[in-house]
Each structure stands twice: as C-alpha cells, then as structure tokens.
mmCIF file of C-alpha atoms in Angstrom:
data_model
loop_
_atom_site.group_PDB
_atom_site.id
_atom_site.type_symbol
_atom_site.label_atom_id
_atom_site.label_comp_id
_atom_site.label_asym_id
_atom_site.label_seq_id
_atom_site.Cartn_x
_atom_site.Cartn_y
_atom_site.Cartn_z
ATOM 1 C CA MET A 10 -8.200 52.235 16.746
ATOM 2 C CA ARG A 11 -8.542 49.805 19.673
ATOM 3 C CA TRP A 12 -9.208 46.417 17.639
ATOM 4 C CA LEU A 13 -5.587 47.421 16.351
ATOM 5 C CA ARG A 14 -4.611 46.746 20.088
ATOM 6 C CA TYR A 15 -6.796 43.933 20.278
ATOM 7 C CA LEU A 16 -5.028 42.225 17.421
ATOM 8 C CA ASN A 17 -1.867 43.087 18.270
ATOM 9 C CA GLN A 18 -2.353 41.405 21.839
ATOM 10 C CA TRP A 19 -3.879 38.341 20.328
ATOM 11 C CA ARG A 20 -1.570 37.967 17.628
ATOM 12 C CA GLY A 21 1.254 36.465 20.552
ATOM 13 C CA THR A 22 -1.648 33.984 21.748
ATOM 14 C CA ALA A 23 -1.912 32.502 17.655
ATOM 15 C CA LYS A 24 1.594 32.425 17.584
ATOM 16 C CA GLU A 25 1.968 30.655 20.906
ATOM 17 C CA ALA A 26 -1.167 28.088 19.847
ATOM 18 C CA LEU A 27 0.152 27.562 15.980
ATOM 19 C CA GLU A 28 3.492 26.927 17.485
ATOM 20 C CA GLN A 29 2.431 24.037 19.587
ATOM 21 C CA VAL A 30 -0.243 22.842 16.547
ATOM 22 C CA SER A 31 2.793 21.995 14.809
ATOM 23 C CA ILE A 32 4.662 20.517 17.110
ATOM 24 C CA VAL A 33 1.600 18.055 18.134
ATOM 25 C CA ALA A 34 1.579 17.719 13.274
ATOM 26 C CA LYS A 35 5.378 17.043 13.702
ATOM 27 C CA PHE A 36 4.686 14.119 16.304
ATOM 28 C CA LEU A 37 1.530 12.458 14.527
ATOM 29 C CA CYS A 38 3.333 12.710 11.123
ATOM 30 C CA LEU A 39 6.119 10.319 13.150
ATOM 31 C CA ILE A 40 4.405 8.436 14.354
ATOM 32 C CA HIS A 41 3.066 7.694 11.112
ATOM 33 C CA VAL A 42 5.823 7.165 9.592
ATOM 34 C CA THR A 43 7.188 4.647 11.802
ATOM 35 C CA ASP A 44 3.590 3.112 12.079
ATOM 36 C CA ARG A 45 4.104 2.285 8.170
ATOM 37 C CA TYR A 46 7.844 1.984 7.463
ATOM 38 C CA ILE A 47 9.522 0.854 10.622
ATOM 39 C CA ILE A 48 7.731 -1.528 13.162
ATOM 40 C CA SER A 49 3.899 -1.778 14.461
ATOM 41 C CA SER A 50 1.425 -3.168 16.894
ATOM 42 C CA THR A 51 -1.570 -5.463 15.057
ATOM 43 C CA HIS A 52 -4.106 -7.541 16.521
ATOM 44 C CA VAL A 53 -4.702 -10.414 15.197
ATOM 45 C CA GLN A 54 -7.275 -13.461 15.860
ATOM 46 C CA GLY A 55 -8.888 -15.788 14.403
ATOM 47 C CA PRO A 56 -8.216 -19.462 13.904
ATOM 48 C CA SER A 57 -5.723 -19.959 11.200
ATOM 49 C CA MET A 58 -2.902 -19.727 12.785
ATOM 50 C CA LEU A 59 -3.364 -22.034 15.767
ATOM 51 C CA PRO A 60 -1.541 -23.465 17.662
ATOM 52 C CA THR A 61 0.783 -20.635 17.107
ATOM 53 C CA LEU A 62 -1.662 -17.583 17.438
ATOM 54 C CA ASN A 63 -4.422 -17.816 19.642
ATOM 55 C CA LEU A 64 -7.901 -18.057 18.923
ATOM 56 C CA THR A 65 -9.360 -14.873 20.831
ATOM 57 C CA GLY A 66 -6.667 -12.836 19.710
ATOM 58 C CA ASP A 67 -2.929 -11.476 20.009
ATOM 59 C CA VAL A 68 -1.097 -8.040 19.870
ATOM 60 C CA ILE A 69 1.938 -8.733 17.638
ATOM 61 C CA LEU A 70 4.913 -6.561 16.883
ATOM 62 C CA ALA A 71 5.621 -6.352 13.287
ATOM 63 C CA GLU A 72 8.396 -4.718 11.036
ATOM 64 C CA HIS A 73 8.174 -3.538 8.105
ATOM 65 C CA LEU A 74 11.603 -3.436 6.295
ATOM 66 C CA SER A 75 12.339 -6.757 5.638
ATOM 67 C CA HIS A 76 9.458 -6.662 2.701
ATOM 68 C CA ARG A 77 11.473 -3.771 0.684
ATOM 69 C CA PHE A 78 14.740 -4.926 0.575
ATOM 70 C CA GLY A 79 13.478 -8.633 -0.575
ATOM 71 C CA LYS A 80 14.461 -10.694 2.815
ATOM 72 C CA ILE A 81 11.258 -12.601 3.449
ATOM 73 C CA GLY A 82 12.438 -16.120 3.893
ATOM 74 C CA LEU A 83 10.407 -19.446 4.266
ATOM 75 C CA GLY A 84 8.865 -20.002 7.189
ATOM 76 C CA ASP A 85 8.217 -16.547 8.049
ATOM 77 C CA ILE A 86 4.761 -15.402 9.843
ATOM 78 C CA VAL A 87 4.138 -12.162 7.227
ATOM 79 C CA LEU A 88 1.278 -9.179 7.226
ATOM 80 C CA VAL A 89 -0.634 -9.829 4.087
ATOM 81 C CA ARG A 90 -3.112 -7.313 2.001
ATOM 82 C CA SER A 91 -6.044 -10.264 1.315
ATOM 83 C CA PRO A 92 -6.031 -10.067 -2.177
ATOM 84 C CA THR A 93 -10.477 -10.689 -2.218
ATOM 85 C CA ASP A 94 -10.840 -8.184 0.364
ATOM 86 C CA PRO A 95 -7.992 -4.740 0.222
ATOM 87 C CA THR A 96 -9.255 -3.108 2.957
ATOM 88 C CA ARG A 97 -8.088 -6.438 5.419
ATOM 89 C CA MET A 98 -4.991 -7.482 6.879
ATOM 90 C CA VAL A 99 -4.496 -11.029 6.885
ATOM 91 C CA THR A 100 -1.615 -13.596 8.683
ATOM 92 C CA LYS A 101 -0.121 -16.187 7.424
ATOM 93 C CA ARG A 102 3.163 -18.225 7.160
ATOM 94 C CA VAL A 103 5.103 -17.862 4.239
ATOM 95 C CA LEU A 104 5.619 -21.563 2.748
ATOM 96 C CA GLY A 105 6.307 -21.076 -0.843
ATOM 97 C CA LEU A 106 8.650 -18.282 -2.784
ATOM 98 C CA GLU A 107 8.772 -17.484 -6.682
ATOM 99 C CA GLY A 108 9.787 -20.863 -8.538
ATOM 100 C CA HIS A 109 9.330 -22.773 -5.804
ATOM 101 C CA ARG A 110 7.381 -26.540 -6.333
ATOM 102 C CA LEU A 111 4.810 -27.284 -3.633
ATOM 103 C CA SER A 112 1.900 -29.688 -3.285
ATOM 104 C CA PHE A 113 -0.849 -29.631 -0.895
ATOM 105 C CA SER A 114 -4.553 -31.869 -0.412
ATOM 106 C CA ALA A 115 -7.281 -29.854 -1.992
ATOM 107 C CA ASP A 116 -9.071 -30.419 0.665
ATOM 108 C CA PRO A 117 -7.635 -31.852 3.607
ATOM 109 C CA LEU A 118 -11.059 -33.441 5.926
ATOM 110 C CA VAL A 119 -10.627 -35.685 2.829
ATOM 111 C CA GLY A 120 -7.398 -36.542 2.213
ATOM 112 C CA ASP A 121 -5.608 -37.612 -0.494
ATOM 113 C CA SER A 122 -6.411 -35.729 -3.508
ATOM 114 C CA SER A 123 -3.356 -33.402 -4.332
ATOM 115 C CA ILE A 124 -2.778 -30.585 -6.365
ATOM 116 C CA SER A 125 1.214 -29.216 -7.330
ATOM 117 C CA VAL A 126 1.514 -25.961 -8.131
ATOM 118 C CA VAL A 127 4.807 -24.003 -9.069
ATOM 119 C CA VAL A 128 4.566 -20.438 -7.145
ATOM 120 C CA PRO A 129 4.919 -17.702 -10.095
ATOM 121 C CA LYS A 130 7.904 -15.099 -10.711
ATOM 122 C CA GLY A 131 6.629 -12.234 -7.797
ATOM 123 C CA HIS A 132 4.519 -14.445 -6.289
ATOM 124 C CA VAL A 133 4.304 -15.786 -2.656
ATOM 125 C CA TRP A 134 2.562 -18.476 -1.642
ATOM 126 C CA ILE A 135 0.992 -18.439 2.510
ATOM 127 C CA GLN A 136 -0.458 -20.819 4.194
ATOM 128 C CA GLY A 137 -2.505 -20.391 7.535
ATOM 129 C CA ASP A 138 -0.858 -22.565 10.600
ATOM 130 C CA ASN A 139 -4.049 -24.492 11.082
ATOM 131 C CA LEU A 140 -5.261 -26.495 7.382
ATOM 132 C CA TYR A 141 -8.581 -26.721 8.608
ATOM 133 C CA ALA A 142 -9.618 -23.744 9.060
ATOM 134 C CA SER A 143 -7.314 -21.091 6.617
ATOM 135 C CA THR A 144 -8.416 -19.331 3.818
ATOM 136 C CA ASP A 145 -5.479 -18.963 1.905
ATOM 137 C CA SER A 146 -3.634 -19.518 -1.304
ATOM 138 C CA ARG A 147 -4.688 -23.098 -1.351
ATOM 139 C CA ASN A 148 -8.139 -21.126 -1.694
ATOM 140 C CA PHE A 149 -7.151 -17.871 -3.875
ATOM 141 C CA GLY A 150 -3.887 -19.093 -5.550
ATOM 142 C CA PRO A 151 -0.370 -17.813 -5.190
ATOM 143 C CA VAL A 152 -0.365 -13.600 -3.560
ATOM 144 C CA PRO A 153 1.999 -11.048 -5.254
ATOM 145 C CA TYR A 154 4.833 -10.236 -3.373
ATOM 146 C CA ASN A 155 4.144 -6.016 -3.139
ATOM 147 C CA LEU A 156 0.781 -7.019 -1.294
ATOM 148 C CA ILE A 157 3.115 -8.377 1.624
ATOM 149 C CA GLU A 158 3.081 -5.334 4.272
ATOM 150 C CA GLY A 159 4.990 -6.904 7.441
ATOM 151 C CA LYS A 160 6.841 -9.208 8.659
ATOM 152 C CA ALA A 161 6.127 -10.524 12.317
ATOM 153 C CA LEU A 162 8.045 -10.512 14.858
ATOM 154 C CA LEU A 163 7.095 -10.994 18.614
ATOM 155 C CA ARG A 164 4.375 -11.273 20.516
ATOM 156 C CA VAL A 165 3.717 -8.652 23.145
ATOM 157 C CA TRP A 166 0.103 -10.232 24.991
ATOM 158 C CA PRO A 167 -1.020 -11.754 26.437
ATOM 159 C CA PRO A 168 1.769 -11.600 28.407
ATOM 160 C CA ARG A 169 2.149 -15.432 29.239
ATOM 161 C CA PHE A 170 2.462 -15.978 25.543
ATOM 162 C CA PHE A 171 5.380 -12.955 25.215
ATOM 163 C CA GLY A 172 8.232 -13.757 23.094
ATOM 164 C CA SER A 173 9.289 -15.063 19.561
ATOM 165 C CA LEU A 174 6.565 -17.280 17.076
ATOM 166 C CA ARG A 175 7.819 -20.250 16.289
ATOM 167 C CA MET B 23 31.107 25.673 16.927
ATOM 168 C CA GLY B 24 29.068 27.474 15.108
ATOM 169 C CA ILE B 25 29.707 25.486 11.707
ATOM 170 C CA GLN B 26 28.245 22.074 14.313
ATOM 171 C CA ASN B 27 25.801 24.323 15.073
ATOM 172 C CA LEU B 28 24.165 24.920 11.526
ATOM 173 C CA LEU B 29 24.575 21.616 10.402
ATOM 174 C CA TRP B 30 22.487 19.999 13.468
ATOM 175 C CA GLN B 31 19.902 22.627 11.837
ATOM 176 C CA VAL B 32 20.127 21.881 8.693
ATOM 177 C CA THR B 33 19.776 18.444 9.401
ATOM 178 C CA LYS B 34 16.669 18.504 11.975
ATOM 179 C CA LYS B 35 14.923 20.745 9.424
ATOM 180 C CA ALA B 36 15.547 18.521 6.569
ATOM 181 C CA PHE B 37 14.408 15.451 8.898
ATOM 182 C CA THR B 38 11.032 17.149 10.584
ATOM 183 C CA GLY B 39 10.676 18.352 6.372
ATOM 184 C CA GLY B 40 10.985 14.495 5.088
ATOM 185 C CA ILE B 41 9.321 13.082 7.507
ATOM 186 C CA ILE B 42 5.641 15.324 6.694
ATOM 187 C CA GLY B 43 6.568 15.314 3.128
ATOM 188 C CA VAL B 44 6.788 11.413 3.152
ATOM 189 C CA THR B 45 3.037 11.305 5.483
ATOM 190 C CA ILE B 46 1.685 13.940 2.860
ATOM 191 C CA SER B 47 2.555 12.055 0.055
ATOM 192 C CA ASP B 48 1.024 8.675 1.890
ATOM 193 C CA ARG B 49 -1.990 9.920 3.083
ATOM 194 C CA CYS B 50 -3.228 12.554 0.953
ATOM 195 C CA CYS B 51 -1.627 13.193 -2.116
ATOM 196 C CA SER B 52 1.431 13.017 -4.810
ATOM 197 C CA VAL B 53 2.447 13.916 -7.768
ATOM 198 C CA VAL B 54 4.036 11.495 -9.912
ATOM 199 C CA PRO B 55 6.004 11.492 -13.834
ATOM 200 C CA VAL B 56 4.632 9.316 -16.102
ATOM 201 C CA ARG B 57 6.317 6.813 -17.617
ATOM 202 C CA GLY B 58 6.468 5.525 -21.397
ATOM 203 C CA ASP B 59 2.515 5.950 -23.737
ATOM 204 C CA SER B 60 0.884 3.687 -22.561
ATOM 205 C CA MET B 61 -1.759 5.718 -21.205
ATOM 206 C CA SER B 62 -1.982 7.953 -24.849
ATOM 207 C CA PRO B 63 -3.129 9.804 -25.995
ATOM 208 C CA THR B 64 -4.398 11.047 -22.419
ATOM 209 C CA PHE B 65 -0.696 11.146 -20.802
ATOM 210 C CA ASN B 66 2.408 11.334 -22.769
ATOM 211 C CA PRO B 67 0.657 12.169 -26.224
ATOM 212 C CA GLN B 68 4.054 13.247 -27.850
ATOM 213 C CA ARG B 69 7.189 10.742 -27.598
ATOM 214 C CA ASN B 70 9.320 12.963 -26.409
ATOM 215 C CA SER B 71 10.652 11.771 -22.387
ATOM 216 C CA TYR B 72 11.683 15.689 -21.912
ATOM 217 C CA LEU B 73 7.670 16.608 -21.844
ATOM 218 C CA ASP B 74 6.716 13.958 -19.262
ATOM 219 C CA ASP B 75 3.157 14.436 -18.301
ATOM 220 C CA TYR B 76 3.307 14.958 -14.065
ATOM 221 C CA VAL B 77 0.454 13.622 -12.477
ATOM 222 C CA LEU B 78 -1.494 14.021 -9.442
ATOM 223 C CA VAL B 79 -2.669 11.023 -7.820
ATOM 224 C CA GLU B 80 -4.633 11.127 -4.748
ATOM 225 C CA LYS B 81 -5.129 8.804 -1.452
ATOM 226 C CA PHE B 82 -8.100 9.275 0.067
ATOM 227 C CA CYS B 83 -9.019 6.307 -1.898
ATOM 228 C CA LEU B 84 -7.003 3.826 0.371
ATOM 229 C CA GLN B 85 -9.263 4.343 3.364
ATOM 230 C CA ASP B 86 -11.841 1.978 1.913
ATOM 231 C CA TYR B 87 -10.875 1.096 -1.843
ATOM 232 C CA LYS B 88 -13.812 2.144 -3.562
ATOM 233 C CA PHE B 89 -13.464 2.534 -7.118
ATOM 234 C CA ALA B 90 -15.499 3.446 -10.106
ATOM 235 C CA ARG B 91 -15.120 2.181 -13.964
ATOM 236 C CA GLY B 92 -12.907 4.279 -15.916
ATOM 237 C CA ASP B 93 -10.629 5.185 -12.540
ATOM 238 C CA VAL B 94 -7.330 6.180 -13.499
ATOM 239 C CA VAL B 95 -5.334 4.566 -11.250
ATOM 240 C CA VAL B 96 -1.483 4.126 -10.313
ATOM 241 C CA PHE B 97 0.164 0.923 -8.574
ATOM 242 C CA ARG B 98 3.405 0.638 -6.901
ATOM 243 C CA ASP B 99 6.720 1.447 -9.402
ATOM 244 C CA ARG B 100 4.799 3.991 -11.075
ATOM 245 C CA TYR B 101 2.836 2.192 -13.548
ATOM 246 C CA ILE B 102 -0.495 4.282 -14.379
ATOM 247 C CA LYS B 103 -4.023 2.526 -16.030
ATOM 248 C CA ARG B 104 -6.951 2.745 -16.210
ATOM 249 C CA ILE B 105 -9.971 0.774 -14.108
ATOM 250 C CA VAL B 106 -11.474 -1.312 -16.836
ATOM 251 C CA GLY B 107 -13.960 -3.583 -14.871
ATOM 252 C CA LEU B 108 -14.387 -4.324 -11.375
ATOM 253 C CA PRO B 109 -15.027 -6.886 -8.549
ATOM 254 C CA GLY B 110 -17.953 -9.683 -9.626
ATOM 255 C CA GLU B 111 -18.556 -8.563 -13.117
ATOM 256 C CA TRP B 112 -17.642 -10.205 -17.016
ATOM 257 C CA ILE B 113 -14.513 -9.034 -19.263
ATOM 258 C CA SER B 114 -14.589 -10.366 -22.495
ATOM 259 C CA SER B 115 -10.799 -10.248 -23.573
ATOM 260 C CA SER B 116 -8.804 -11.224 -26.048
ATOM 261 C CA ARG B 117 -10.168 -15.125 -25.964
ATOM 262 C CA ASP B 118 -12.602 -15.390 -23.894
ATOM 263 C CA VAL B 119 -14.896 -14.564 -21.098
ATOM 264 C CA ILE B 120 -13.880 -13.782 -17.668
ATOM 265 C CA ARG B 121 -15.085 -12.866 -13.981
ATOM 266 C CA VAL B 122 -13.083 -10.226 -12.786
ATOM 267 C CA PRO B 123 -12.703 -12.388 -8.833
ATOM 268 C CA GLU B 124 -13.295 -9.944 -5.579
ATOM 269 C CA GLY B 125 -11.364 -8.000 -4.562
ATOM 270 C CA HIS B 126 -9.375 -7.722 -7.675
ATOM 271 C CA CYS B 127 -9.651 -5.386 -11.054
ATOM 272 C CA TRP B 128 -9.210 -5.455 -14.584
ATOM 273 C CA VAL B 129 -6.888 -2.950 -15.549
ATOM 274 C CA GLU B 130 -5.821 -1.419 -19.653
ATOM 275 C CA GLY B 131 -4.171 1.335 -20.725
ATOM 276 C CA ASP B 132 -5.536 3.873 -23.138
ATOM 277 C CA ASN B 133 -3.357 2.943 -25.954
ATOM 278 C CA LYS B 134 -3.818 -0.678 -26.349
ATOM 279 C CA ALA B 135 -1.600 -1.121 -29.032
ATOM 280 C CA SER B 136 1.396 -0.410 -26.536
ATOM 281 C CA SER B 137 0.300 -1.583 -23.514
ATOM 282 C CA LEU B 138 0.971 -4.196 -20.322
ATOM 283 C CA ASP B 139 -1.896 -4.531 -18.464
ATOM 284 C CA SER B 140 -4.839 -6.783 -17.511
ATOM 285 C CA ARG B 141 -4.930 -8.707 -20.960
ATOM 286 C CA THR B 142 -1.279 -9.969 -20.320
ATOM 287 C CA PHE B 143 -1.605 -10.787 -17.072
ATOM 288 C CA GLY B 144 -4.726 -11.309 -15.727
ATOM 289 C CA PRO B 145 -6.523 -9.602 -13.081
ATOM 290 C CA ILE B 146 -4.656 -7.708 -10.326
ATOM 291 C CA PRO B 147 -5.345 -7.449 -6.666
ATOM 292 C CA LEU B 148 -7.287 -3.945 -5.579
ATOM 293 C CA GLY B 149 -4.773 -3.792 -2.377
ATOM 294 C CA LEU B 150 -1.443 -3.013 -5.039
ATOM 295 C CA ILE B 151 -3.298 0.338 -5.994
ATOM 296 C CA ARG B 152 -1.332 2.742 -4.609
ATOM 297 C CA GLY B 153 -3.425 6.230 -5.489
ATOM 298 C CA ARG B 154 -5.607 7.716 -7.931
ATOM 299 C CA VAL B 155 -4.679 10.630 -10.466
ATOM 300 C CA THR B 156 -6.842 12.930 -10.256
ATOM 301 C CA GLY B 157 -5.347 15.766 -13.022
ATOM 302 C CA VAL B 158 -2.294 16.763 -15.083
ATOM 303 C CA VAL B 159 -0.219 19.210 -13.365
ATOM 304 C CA TRP B 160 2.869 19.841 -15.525
ATOM 305 C CA PRO B 161 3.382 20.945 -18.532
ATOM 306 C CA PRO B 162 0.914 23.966 -17.589
ATOM 307 C CA GLN B 163 -0.304 23.927 -21.123
ATOM 308 C CA ARG B 164 -1.573 20.397 -19.825
ATOM 309 C CA VAL B 165 -2.965 20.974 -16.796
ATOM 310 C CA SER B 166 -6.417 19.703 -16.456
ATOM 311 C CA LYS B 167 -8.805 17.233 -14.284
ATOM 312 C CA ILE B 168 -9.282 13.783 -15.395
ATOM 313 C CA SER B 169 -12.365 12.857 -16.646
#
C-alpha cells in the first residue's frame, strides 16, 4: 500500500500546481480580452501613411471600443482587416462614411481624370495619407464597416514622436 | 459585513468566468442559434421557432482563413451561409459570370428561394467571417456533424 501514501503526498503538490496554472490561464484570458476589446498596441510600417506615420515602423496604441458603438468619424486613423488578404491588418484614414459622395483622382501621378463615388450603406472609404504609395479604397473600393477593428489613439514609439496622430 | 464580502466574492467569480468565457468563445468555439430558414433543410428544416437549431462554431479556422468550398461559415450578427466560391474562382450568377476577387468569397444559403446572400450583394470579404460551423448540438435528436 505504499503507492497510496505516495499518491497522497503528491496530491498537495498537484493541487498547488493546478492553482498556479489556473492563475496563469486567467491572466492570459484577461490579456486576450483587453487586447481584443479595449486597447492594444500595434506595429505599423510602410509608406502608405507618410508623413503621419513613419516609413520604418511605429508602435501605436489602438482602442477597440469606438467602432463597436459606431463612433468612427471622418479623419480617424483606423486599423482595418484588409479586404484583399484577411490575414493582414492595414492602417488607413477614414475619408468617407456611408452616404458621402467623394471624388478622387484615378491616377495621382498623371493627374486630371477624376472619379466620383457614393459610399454605400454599411461601408466606409479609407485612404492612406500618401496618395502615391497606398493601396486603399481607390483600388479595392469602399470597405464594409465591420472590417474596422480599431481606432488609432496615439503613437508610443519612437519616443521622439510620442503623442497623438494628426 | 458578511453580505458585502459575499457580494464581492460572487462578483469576482462572475467576472473571471465572464473573461474566460469570452476568451474561449473568441479563440476556440461557441454555440450559436440558427435564425430563419435560409439554410433549410440543413438547419431549421421546419419553421417552428421553438425548435431552432443550435450549432457549434469553431474559431481555429480564423488563424489563417483557409476555407474550402462547401464550408458553412458564420458572419457577424449570426449570419450563417455556405461558401460556394473561393478567391479567384468564377461564379455564374443569374445574369452573368463573376470572378470572386482576392480576399473575398461567394456565399449562398442552402434554401435558394429565401436567402439573402452573394447573389444579392456580391462577394463578401473573408475578413468578415467569424467562424466555421462543425455540427448541430441542439435539439438532441438532430445532433450531427456537418458534411
């Protein structure tokens, strides 16, 4: 019956281990909920939002509450799931809400031909600040509002550019 | 003092349970009711709303968004349809032949007569998908794995 005694000895340790694991699990769940529903940090890079965001990459804080309450407005910088590649997130500025009429130049390098669109219901028009190097709604059309996953709050890295984004 | 302590304990437990539940429902799987009959006879074969089917939706497919033709997927707001066209494929809709753009999919309900789907509003971005249906879990006599 010695193995029964060993079992009893280990029971105390097992219980403590389980408690520690459950604390870690709860903490990870809290991180997930905060990251997905409240606030998160994202590394953004690329030329499409020059001069607002740097080419070599910035870390920005984005909040995930506004889009759930419909509080995305004109001029907001939003994190959107790309309509051409659902595994990627893109950062662009909202330049048109549903029902707005917009006109844009089909080819900004060449210049004059201008196309006019009306943003359909349930969609938004997003554009990068750098018109010459950005694939955005001028290429893939208005995107559904529900693809928006966050609104940029402020930039936290690099430190000399810390602050709100305008 | 005892009541206050009890209330605090209950609140803490509810909060923890809520957070764990939300995490599991976002990353692992969740159960959603099927509304309407746009997916008859696969779901809700009779129009009695007391016997709505509940289906199990898995979220692991959202890691890389790889779907196959024939998958039943769930969109936001409990919208459930079947994928009929993947990116790059050609779909013949009522009037013409359409190519499904990159990053989008063509969905249709099984009950073609009463279903609002891609035949009405075109291809839908894959980014709007919130999970894939793996089987029916309620009512018990209809428990089955999805084909």
